[in-house]
Coordinates of C-alpha atoms and ligand atoms in Angstrom, one line a residue:
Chain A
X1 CA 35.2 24.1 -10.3
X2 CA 32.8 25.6 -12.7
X3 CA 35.4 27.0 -15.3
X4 CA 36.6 24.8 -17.9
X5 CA 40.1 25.9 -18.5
X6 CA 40.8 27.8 -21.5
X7 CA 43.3 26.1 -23.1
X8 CA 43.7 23.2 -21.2
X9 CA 40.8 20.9 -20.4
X10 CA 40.3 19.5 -17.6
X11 CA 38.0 17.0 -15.5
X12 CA 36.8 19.4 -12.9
X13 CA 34.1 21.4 -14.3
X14 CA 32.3 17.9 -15.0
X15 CA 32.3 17.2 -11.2
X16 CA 30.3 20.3 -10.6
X17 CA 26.9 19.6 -11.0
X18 CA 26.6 16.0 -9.2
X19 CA 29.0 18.1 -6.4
X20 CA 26.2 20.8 -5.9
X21 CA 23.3 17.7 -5.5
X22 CA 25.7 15.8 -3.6
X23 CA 26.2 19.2 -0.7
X24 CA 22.4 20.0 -1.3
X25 CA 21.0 16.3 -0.4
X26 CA 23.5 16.6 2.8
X27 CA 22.3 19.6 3.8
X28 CA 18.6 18.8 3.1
X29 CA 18.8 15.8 5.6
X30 CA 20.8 16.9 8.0
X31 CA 18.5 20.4 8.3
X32 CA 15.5 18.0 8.4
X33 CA 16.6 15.5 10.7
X34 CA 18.3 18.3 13.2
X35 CA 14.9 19.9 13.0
X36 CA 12.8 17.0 13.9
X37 CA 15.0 15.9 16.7
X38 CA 14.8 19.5 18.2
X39 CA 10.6 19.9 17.1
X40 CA 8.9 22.4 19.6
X41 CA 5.2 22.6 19.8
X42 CA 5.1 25.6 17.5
X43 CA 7.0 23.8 15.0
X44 CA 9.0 27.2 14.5
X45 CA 12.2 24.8 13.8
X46 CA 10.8 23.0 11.4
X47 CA 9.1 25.7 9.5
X48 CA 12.5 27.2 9.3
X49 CA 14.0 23.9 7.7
X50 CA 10.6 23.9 4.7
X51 CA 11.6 28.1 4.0
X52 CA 15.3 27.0 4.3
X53 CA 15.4 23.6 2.5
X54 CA 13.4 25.7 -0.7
X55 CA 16.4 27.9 -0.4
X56 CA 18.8 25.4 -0.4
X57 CA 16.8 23.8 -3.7
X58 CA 16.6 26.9 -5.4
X59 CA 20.6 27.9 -4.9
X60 CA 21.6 24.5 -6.1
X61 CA 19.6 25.0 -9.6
X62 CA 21.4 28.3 -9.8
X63 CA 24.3 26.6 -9.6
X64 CA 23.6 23.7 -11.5
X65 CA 22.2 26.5 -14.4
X66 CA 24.9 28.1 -14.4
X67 CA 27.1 25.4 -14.9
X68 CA 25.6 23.5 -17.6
X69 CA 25.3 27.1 -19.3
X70 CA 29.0 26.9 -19.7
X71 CA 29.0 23.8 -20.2
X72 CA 26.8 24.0 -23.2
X73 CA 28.7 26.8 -24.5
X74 CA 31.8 24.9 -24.6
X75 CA 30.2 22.0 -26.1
X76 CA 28.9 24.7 -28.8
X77 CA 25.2 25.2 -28.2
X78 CA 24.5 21.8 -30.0
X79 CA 26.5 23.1 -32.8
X80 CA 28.2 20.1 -33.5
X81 CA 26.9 16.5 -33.4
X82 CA 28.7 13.8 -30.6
X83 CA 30.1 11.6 -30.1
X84 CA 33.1 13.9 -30.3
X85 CA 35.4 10.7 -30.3
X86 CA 38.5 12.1 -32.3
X87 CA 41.5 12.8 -30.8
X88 CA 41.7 16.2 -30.5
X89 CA 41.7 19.3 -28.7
X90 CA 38.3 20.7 -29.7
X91 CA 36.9 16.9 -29.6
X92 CA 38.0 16.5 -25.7
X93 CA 36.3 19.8 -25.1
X94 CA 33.2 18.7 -27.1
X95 CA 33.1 15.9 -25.1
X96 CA 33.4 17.2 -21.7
X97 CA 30.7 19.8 -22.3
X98 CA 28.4 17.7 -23.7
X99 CA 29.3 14.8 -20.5
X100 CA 28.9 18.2 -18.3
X101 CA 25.3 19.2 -19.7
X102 CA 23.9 15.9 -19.7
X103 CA 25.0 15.9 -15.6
X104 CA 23.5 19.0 -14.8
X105 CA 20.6 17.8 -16.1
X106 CA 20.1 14.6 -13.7
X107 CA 21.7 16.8 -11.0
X108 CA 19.3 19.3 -11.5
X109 CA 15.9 16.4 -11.8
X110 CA 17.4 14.8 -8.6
X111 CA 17.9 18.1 -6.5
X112 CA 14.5 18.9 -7.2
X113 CA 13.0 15.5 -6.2
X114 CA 15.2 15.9 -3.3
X115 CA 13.7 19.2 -1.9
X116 CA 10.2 18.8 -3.1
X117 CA 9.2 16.5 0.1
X118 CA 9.4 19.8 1.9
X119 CA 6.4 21.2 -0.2
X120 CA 4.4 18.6 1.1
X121 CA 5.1 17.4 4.4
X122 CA 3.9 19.8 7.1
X123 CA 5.0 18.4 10.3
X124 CA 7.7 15.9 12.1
X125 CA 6.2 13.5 14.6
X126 CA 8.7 14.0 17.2
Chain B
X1 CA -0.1 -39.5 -24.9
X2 CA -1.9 -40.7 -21.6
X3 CA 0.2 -37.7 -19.9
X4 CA 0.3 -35.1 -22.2
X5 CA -3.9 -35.4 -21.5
X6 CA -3.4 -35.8 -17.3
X7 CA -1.3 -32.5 -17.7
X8 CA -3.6 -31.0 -20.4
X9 CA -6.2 -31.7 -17.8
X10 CA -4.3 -30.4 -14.8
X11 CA -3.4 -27.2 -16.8
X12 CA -7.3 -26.3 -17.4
X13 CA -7.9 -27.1 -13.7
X14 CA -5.4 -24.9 -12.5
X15 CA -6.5 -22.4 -14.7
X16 CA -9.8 -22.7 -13.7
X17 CA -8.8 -23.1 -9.7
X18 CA -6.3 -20.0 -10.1
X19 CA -7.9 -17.2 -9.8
X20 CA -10.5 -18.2 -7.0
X21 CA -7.6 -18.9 -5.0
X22 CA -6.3 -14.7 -6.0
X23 CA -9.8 -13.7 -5.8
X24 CA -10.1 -15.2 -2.1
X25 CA -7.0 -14.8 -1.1
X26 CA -7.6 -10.6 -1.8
X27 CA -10.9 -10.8 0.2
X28 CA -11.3 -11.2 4.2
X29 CA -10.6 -10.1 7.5
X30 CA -6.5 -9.8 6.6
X31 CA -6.8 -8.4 3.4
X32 CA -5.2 -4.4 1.8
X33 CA -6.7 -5.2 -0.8
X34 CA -10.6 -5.5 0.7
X35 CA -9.9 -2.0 2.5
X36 CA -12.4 -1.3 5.1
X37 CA -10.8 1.8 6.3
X38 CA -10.0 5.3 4.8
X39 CA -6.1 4.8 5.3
X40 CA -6.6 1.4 3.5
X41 CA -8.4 2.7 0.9
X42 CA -5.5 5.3 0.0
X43 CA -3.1 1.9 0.1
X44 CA -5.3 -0.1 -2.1
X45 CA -5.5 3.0 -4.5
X46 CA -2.0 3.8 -4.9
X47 CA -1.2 -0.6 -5.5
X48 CA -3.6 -0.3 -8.2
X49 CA -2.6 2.8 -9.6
X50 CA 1.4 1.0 -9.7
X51 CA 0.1 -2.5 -10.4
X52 CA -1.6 -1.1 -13.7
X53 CA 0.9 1.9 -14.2
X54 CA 3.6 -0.9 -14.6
X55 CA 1.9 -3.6 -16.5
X56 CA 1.2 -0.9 -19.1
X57 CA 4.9 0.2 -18.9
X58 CA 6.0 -4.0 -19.4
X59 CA 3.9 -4.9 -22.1
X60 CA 4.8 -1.5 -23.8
X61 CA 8.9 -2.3 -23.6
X62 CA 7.7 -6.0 -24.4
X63 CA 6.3 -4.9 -27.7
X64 CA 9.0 -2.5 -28.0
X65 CA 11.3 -5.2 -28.3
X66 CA 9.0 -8.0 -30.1
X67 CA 8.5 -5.1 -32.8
X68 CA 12.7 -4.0 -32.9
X69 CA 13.8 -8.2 -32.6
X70 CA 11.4 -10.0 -34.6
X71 CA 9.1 -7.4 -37.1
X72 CA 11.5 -4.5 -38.4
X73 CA 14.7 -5.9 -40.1
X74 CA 16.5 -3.0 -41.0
X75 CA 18.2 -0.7 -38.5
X76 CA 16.2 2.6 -37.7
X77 CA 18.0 6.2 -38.5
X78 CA 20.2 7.8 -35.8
X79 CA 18.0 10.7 -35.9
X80 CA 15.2 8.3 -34.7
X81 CA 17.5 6.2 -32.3
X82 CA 18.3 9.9 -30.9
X83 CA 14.7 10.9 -30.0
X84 CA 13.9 7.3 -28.9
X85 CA 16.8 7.6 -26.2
X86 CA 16.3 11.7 -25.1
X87 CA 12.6 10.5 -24.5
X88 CA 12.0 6.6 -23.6
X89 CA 14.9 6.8 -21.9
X90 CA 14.9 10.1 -20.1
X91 CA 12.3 12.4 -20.8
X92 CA 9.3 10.1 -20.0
X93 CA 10.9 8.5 -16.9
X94 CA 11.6 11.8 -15.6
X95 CA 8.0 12.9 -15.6
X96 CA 6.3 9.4 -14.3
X97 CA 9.1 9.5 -11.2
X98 CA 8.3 12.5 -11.1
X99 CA 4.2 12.1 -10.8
X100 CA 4.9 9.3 -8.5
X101 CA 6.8 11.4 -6.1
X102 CA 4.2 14.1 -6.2
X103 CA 1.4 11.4 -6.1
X104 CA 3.0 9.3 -3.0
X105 CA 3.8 13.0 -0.9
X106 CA 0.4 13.5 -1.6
X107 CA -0.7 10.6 0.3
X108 CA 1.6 10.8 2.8
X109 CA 0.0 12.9 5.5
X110 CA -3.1 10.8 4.7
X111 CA -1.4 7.7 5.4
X112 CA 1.1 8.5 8.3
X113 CA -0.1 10.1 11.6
X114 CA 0.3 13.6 10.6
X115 CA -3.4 14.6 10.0
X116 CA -3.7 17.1 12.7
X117 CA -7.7 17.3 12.7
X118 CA -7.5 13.5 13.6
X119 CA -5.1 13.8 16.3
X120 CA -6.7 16.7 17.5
X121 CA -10.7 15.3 17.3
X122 CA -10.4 11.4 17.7
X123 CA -13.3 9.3 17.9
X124 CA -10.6 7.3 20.4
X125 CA -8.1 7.5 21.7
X126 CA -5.5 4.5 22.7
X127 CA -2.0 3.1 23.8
X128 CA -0.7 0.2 22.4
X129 CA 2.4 -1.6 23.3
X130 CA 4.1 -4.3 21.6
X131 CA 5.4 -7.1 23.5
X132 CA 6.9 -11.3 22.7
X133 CA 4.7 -12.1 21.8
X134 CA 1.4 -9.9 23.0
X135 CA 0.1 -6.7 22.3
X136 CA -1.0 -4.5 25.7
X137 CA -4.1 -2.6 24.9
X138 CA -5.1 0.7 27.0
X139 CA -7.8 2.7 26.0
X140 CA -7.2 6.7 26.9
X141 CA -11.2 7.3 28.0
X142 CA -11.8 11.1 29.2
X143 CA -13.2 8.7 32.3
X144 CA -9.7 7.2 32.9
X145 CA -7.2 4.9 31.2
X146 CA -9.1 1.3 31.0
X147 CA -6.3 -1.9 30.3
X148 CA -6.7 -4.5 27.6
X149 CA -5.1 -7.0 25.9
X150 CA -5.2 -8.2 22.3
X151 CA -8.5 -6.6 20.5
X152 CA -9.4 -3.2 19.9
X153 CA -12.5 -2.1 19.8
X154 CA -13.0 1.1 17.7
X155 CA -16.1 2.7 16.5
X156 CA -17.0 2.8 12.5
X157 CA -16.6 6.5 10.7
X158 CA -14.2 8.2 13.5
X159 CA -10.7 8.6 13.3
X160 CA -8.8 6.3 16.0
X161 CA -5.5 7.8 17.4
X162 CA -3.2 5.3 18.5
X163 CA -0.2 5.9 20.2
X164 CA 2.7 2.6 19.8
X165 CA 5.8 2.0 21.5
X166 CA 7.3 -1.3 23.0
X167 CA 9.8 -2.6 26.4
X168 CA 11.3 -5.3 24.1
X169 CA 12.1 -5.4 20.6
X170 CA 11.0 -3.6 17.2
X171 CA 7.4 -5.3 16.6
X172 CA 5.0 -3.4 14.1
X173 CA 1.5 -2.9 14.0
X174 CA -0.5 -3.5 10.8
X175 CA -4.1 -4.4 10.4
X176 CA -4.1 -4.1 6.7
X177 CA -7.8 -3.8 5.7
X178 CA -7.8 -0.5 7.7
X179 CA -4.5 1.5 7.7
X180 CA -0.7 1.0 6.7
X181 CA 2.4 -0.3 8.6
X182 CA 3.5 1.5 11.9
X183 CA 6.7 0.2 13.9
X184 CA 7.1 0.0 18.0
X185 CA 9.9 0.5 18.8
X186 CA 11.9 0.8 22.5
X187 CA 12.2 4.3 23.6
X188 CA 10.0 5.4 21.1
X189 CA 6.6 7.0 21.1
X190 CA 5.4 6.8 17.1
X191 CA 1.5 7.6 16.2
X192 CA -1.0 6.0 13.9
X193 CA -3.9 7.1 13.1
X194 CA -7.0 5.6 10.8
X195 CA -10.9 5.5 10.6
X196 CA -12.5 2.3 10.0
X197 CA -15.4 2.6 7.7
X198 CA -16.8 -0.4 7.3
X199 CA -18.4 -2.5 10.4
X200 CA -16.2 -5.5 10.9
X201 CA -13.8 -8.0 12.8
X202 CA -10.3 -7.6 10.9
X203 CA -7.0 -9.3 11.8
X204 CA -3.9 -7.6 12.5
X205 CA -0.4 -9.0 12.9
X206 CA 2.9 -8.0 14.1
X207 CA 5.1 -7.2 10.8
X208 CA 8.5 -6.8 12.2
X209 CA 10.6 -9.9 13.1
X210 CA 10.3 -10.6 17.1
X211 CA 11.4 -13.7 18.4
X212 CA 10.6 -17.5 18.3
X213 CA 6.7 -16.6 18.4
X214 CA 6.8 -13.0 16.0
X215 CA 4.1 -15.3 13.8
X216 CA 1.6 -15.4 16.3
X217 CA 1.8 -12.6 17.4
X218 CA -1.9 -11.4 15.7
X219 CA -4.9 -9.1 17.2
X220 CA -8.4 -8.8 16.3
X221 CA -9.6 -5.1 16.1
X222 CA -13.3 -4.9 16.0
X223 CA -15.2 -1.9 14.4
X224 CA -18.7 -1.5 15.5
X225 CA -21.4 1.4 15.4
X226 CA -20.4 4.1 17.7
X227 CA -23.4 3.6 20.3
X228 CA -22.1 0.1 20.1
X229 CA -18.5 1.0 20.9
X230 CA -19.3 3.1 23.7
X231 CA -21.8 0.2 25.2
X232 CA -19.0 -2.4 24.6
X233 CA -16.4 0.1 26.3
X234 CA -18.2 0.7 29.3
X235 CA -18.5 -3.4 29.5
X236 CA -14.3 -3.4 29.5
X237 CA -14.5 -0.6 31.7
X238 CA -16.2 -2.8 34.6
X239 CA -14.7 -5.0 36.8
X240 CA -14.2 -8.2 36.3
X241 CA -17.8 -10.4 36.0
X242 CA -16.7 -13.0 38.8
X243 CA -14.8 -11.5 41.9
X244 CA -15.0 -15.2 44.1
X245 CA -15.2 -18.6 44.1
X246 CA -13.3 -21.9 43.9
X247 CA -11.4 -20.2 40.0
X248 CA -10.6 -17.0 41.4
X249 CA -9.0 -19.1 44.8
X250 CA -6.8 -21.2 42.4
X251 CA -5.7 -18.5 40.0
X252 CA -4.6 -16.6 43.3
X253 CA -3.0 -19.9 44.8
X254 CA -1.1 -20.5 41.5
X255 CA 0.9 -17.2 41.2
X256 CA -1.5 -16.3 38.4
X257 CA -1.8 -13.5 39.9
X258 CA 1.2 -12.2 40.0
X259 CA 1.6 -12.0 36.6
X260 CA -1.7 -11.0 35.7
X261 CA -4.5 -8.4 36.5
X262 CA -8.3 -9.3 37.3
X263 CA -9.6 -5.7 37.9
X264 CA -11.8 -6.0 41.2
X265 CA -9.7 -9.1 42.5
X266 CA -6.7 -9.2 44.1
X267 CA -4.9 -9.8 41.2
X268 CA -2.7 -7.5 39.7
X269 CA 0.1 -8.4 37.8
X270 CA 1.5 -6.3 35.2
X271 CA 3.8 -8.8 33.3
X272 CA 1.4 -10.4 31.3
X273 CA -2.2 -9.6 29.8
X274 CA -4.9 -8.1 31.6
X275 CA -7.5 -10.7 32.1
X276 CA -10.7 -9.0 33.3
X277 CA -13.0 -9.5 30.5
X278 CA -10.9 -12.7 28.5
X279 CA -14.1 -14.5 28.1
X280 CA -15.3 -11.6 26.0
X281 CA -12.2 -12.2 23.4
X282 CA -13.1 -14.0 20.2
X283 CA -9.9 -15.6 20.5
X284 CA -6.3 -16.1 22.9
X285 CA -3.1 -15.5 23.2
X286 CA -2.7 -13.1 20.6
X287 CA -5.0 -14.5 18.2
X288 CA -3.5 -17.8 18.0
X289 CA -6.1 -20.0 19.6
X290 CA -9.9 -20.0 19.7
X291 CA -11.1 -18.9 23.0
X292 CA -13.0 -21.9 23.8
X293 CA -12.5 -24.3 27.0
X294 CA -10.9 -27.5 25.2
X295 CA -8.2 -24.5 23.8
X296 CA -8.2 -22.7 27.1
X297 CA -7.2 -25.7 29.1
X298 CA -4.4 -26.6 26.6
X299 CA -3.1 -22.9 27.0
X300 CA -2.6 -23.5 30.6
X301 CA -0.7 -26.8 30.3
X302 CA 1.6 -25.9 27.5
X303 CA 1.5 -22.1 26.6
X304 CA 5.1 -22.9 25.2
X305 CA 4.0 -25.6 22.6
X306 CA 1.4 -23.2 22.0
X307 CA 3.8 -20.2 21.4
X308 CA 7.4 -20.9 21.6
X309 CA 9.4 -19.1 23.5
X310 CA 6.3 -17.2 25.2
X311 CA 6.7 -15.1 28.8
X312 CA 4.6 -17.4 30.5
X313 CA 5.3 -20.8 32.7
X314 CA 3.5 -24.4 31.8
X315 CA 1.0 -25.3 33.9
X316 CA 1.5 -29.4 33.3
X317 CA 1.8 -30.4 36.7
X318 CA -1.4 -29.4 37.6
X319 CA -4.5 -32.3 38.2
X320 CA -6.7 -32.3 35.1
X321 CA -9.5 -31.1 37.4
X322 CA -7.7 -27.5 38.4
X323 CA -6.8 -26.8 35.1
X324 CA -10.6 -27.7 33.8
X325 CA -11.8 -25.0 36.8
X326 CA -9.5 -22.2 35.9
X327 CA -10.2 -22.5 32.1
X328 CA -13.4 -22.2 33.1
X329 CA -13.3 -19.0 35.5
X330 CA -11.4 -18.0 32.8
X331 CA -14.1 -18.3 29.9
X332 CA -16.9 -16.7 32.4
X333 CA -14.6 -13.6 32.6
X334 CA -16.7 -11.6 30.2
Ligands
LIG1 CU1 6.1 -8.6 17.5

């Protein structure tokens, strides 16, 4: 999903990043929500979900790092200026890279805003 | 001419007449913005800090756009336009979301009932259940559990742990010059927890939708001294102040009792509030009336003009006199 294609471009790889927040804000309330619903007195369950949720965060920005690092490599490291409107071959991939980049960059501000809560909040009322 | 003056007029008046109606209106016993309570205090801080944080904000995109319409003529470079959109438009608001996220987590164990010293060291401890259109008070005293209705007493400068649930509907507790919003709800045990610091009588209401009566559906929670609190707790602890005579007879007679609890009477109804020290509430039914006889009596005859759609049968056909002797049995409950 990552890969742009090398010859052929395709829509894919600009799906990535807003895929990986998309699975991480799932994952992040369902783990949270299954671990408040099942709290036991020495909140064991819900520690788990802080340690595991700050997991989850951190493998989503490695994912979402790696994929606007491609992504700016295709577009050509700022090289070239957009908007990349012409209709060409090396325009489209301009395009997409720079469309990509600018993704993982609000994918990556929302997966952090997603996970932080688990920094803060210590405890579930049951 | 003549109008344009009558409107000139009215316009100074208002102007002047404004802002002591905002200035009052932020004041008194019903107020988050007049916090008397260290969960209020963190409320009333974080409105400010948005209140201000977004005026600044308004008045700078205001000027933004005065300045871009109306002052500069000529279009700005693309270079500029570039840097104006990477950091108005995402930079900056990526940082102040971002300090308001931090900012409003930080409050949150202050705010919800997740401070474990306070749950684990309360100054009191309480149950409070939301009903239409009522709110069923039970203190948790290491003595025993002691039943109320409608008021809370708590003592000034230690934390009160509440614990809220409901048989009925969704109601939610808020007394907003001491802590935030908390919901009842069926089935559900949820927690508040807040220290009152100021010495006061402060209104509360129910702030979730509940029925024909959900707006008078209020309670008066009074904070007093702590050798004050536990005097006034030991008083709701006691029976009830009058235990026989001609009130007491009727209220029996009437099926009062079956609804109702008079602790040291025969009386004991669970359906509606416990009535063993009434006479000591500043105010009935659920802070909708003044407790005082002329309101008392009116209760009795028609609770449901009083509240509409209230859990408790008129009394109408009853002579004039036995109303006037249970209203007043009633206000010597103290
Ligand atoms: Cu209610």
């Amino acid at each position: 999903m990552f890969l742009h294609g090398a010859r052929n471009e395709t829509l894919w790889p600009l799906m990535g990043p807003p895929t990986v927040w998309a699975l991480h804000f799932a994952a992040v309330y369902g783990w949270a929500a299954v671990a408040c619903a099942k709290a036991t007195p020495d909140d064991s369950m819900f520690l788990a979900a802080r340690w595991g949720i700050g997991a989850l965060t951190v493998v989503a920005l490695a994912m979402i790092a790696y994929a606007g690092y491609r992504a700016w490599q295709i577009w050509g490291f700022g090289r070239f200026d957009p908007p990349h409107a012409a209709g060409t071959e090396t325009d489209r991939r301009r395009f997409l890279g720079f469309a990509t980049l600018l993704l993982a960059g609000l994918s990556a501000v929302s997966v952090i805003f997603v996970g932080l809560p688990a920094l803060f909040i210590a405890e579930c009322t049951w | 001419m003549g109008s344009s003056i009558g409107k000139r007029r009215l316009a100074r008046r208002a102007a002047a007449v404004f802002p002591a109606v905002l200035a009052t209106g932020c004041t008194g016993p019903q107020s988050a913005l007049d916090p008397a309570g260290r969960e209020a205090e963190t409320v009333a801080h974080l409105f400010w800090v948005m209140t201000i944080g977004g005026a600044v904000i308004w008045v700078a995109v205001l000027a933004l756009a005065v300045y871009a319409g109306g002052l500069k003529r000529q279009p700005v470079s693309e270079a500029f336009a570039f840097r104006l959109i990477v950091w108005c438009g995402a930079a900056i608001p990526t940082v102040i979301l971002a300090a308001l996220l931090v900012y409003g987590l930080y409050l949150m164990p202050e705010l919800r009932p997740w401070t474990r010293e306070a749950a684990a060291e309360p100054g009191l401890k309480g149950h409070v259940t939301g009903e239409q259109f009522w709110w069923r008070v039970r203190y948790d005293l290491p003595e025993g559990a002691v039943e109320s209705a409608n008021e809370i007493l708590v003592p000034v400068g230690r934390p009160v742990h509440l614990t809220l649930t409901s048989p009925d509907v969704i109601h939610s507790f808020w007394v907003p010059a001491l802590a935030g919003k908390m919901d009842l709800i069926p089935g559900r045990t949820n927690r508040i927890t807040f220290t009152a610091t100021k010495p006061g009588v402060y209104r509360g209401v129910c702030a979730e939708f509940c029925g024909e009566s959900h707006a008078l559906m209020a309670l008066t929670v009074r904070a007093v001294e702590p050798e004050e609190h536990a005097r006034l707790i030991a008083a709701e602890a006691r029976p009830a102040a009058v235990t026989a005579g001609a009130g007491l007879d009727l209220f029996i007679a009437k099926g009062c009792a079956a609804c109702h609890t008079i602790r040291g009477t025969p009386a004991a109804g669970t359906v509606g509030p416990d009535l063993t020290h009434v006479g000591s509430r500043p105010t009935l039914a659920a802070a909708t009336l003044p407790n005082d006889q002329a309101a008392r009596e009116r209760f009795l005859r028609h609770p449901d003009a009083v509240k509409p759609g209230i859990r408790m049968p008129a009394y109408d056909m009853l002579p004039p006199a036995e109303i006037e002797t249970l209203a007043r049995f009633l206000g010597d409950l103290t």
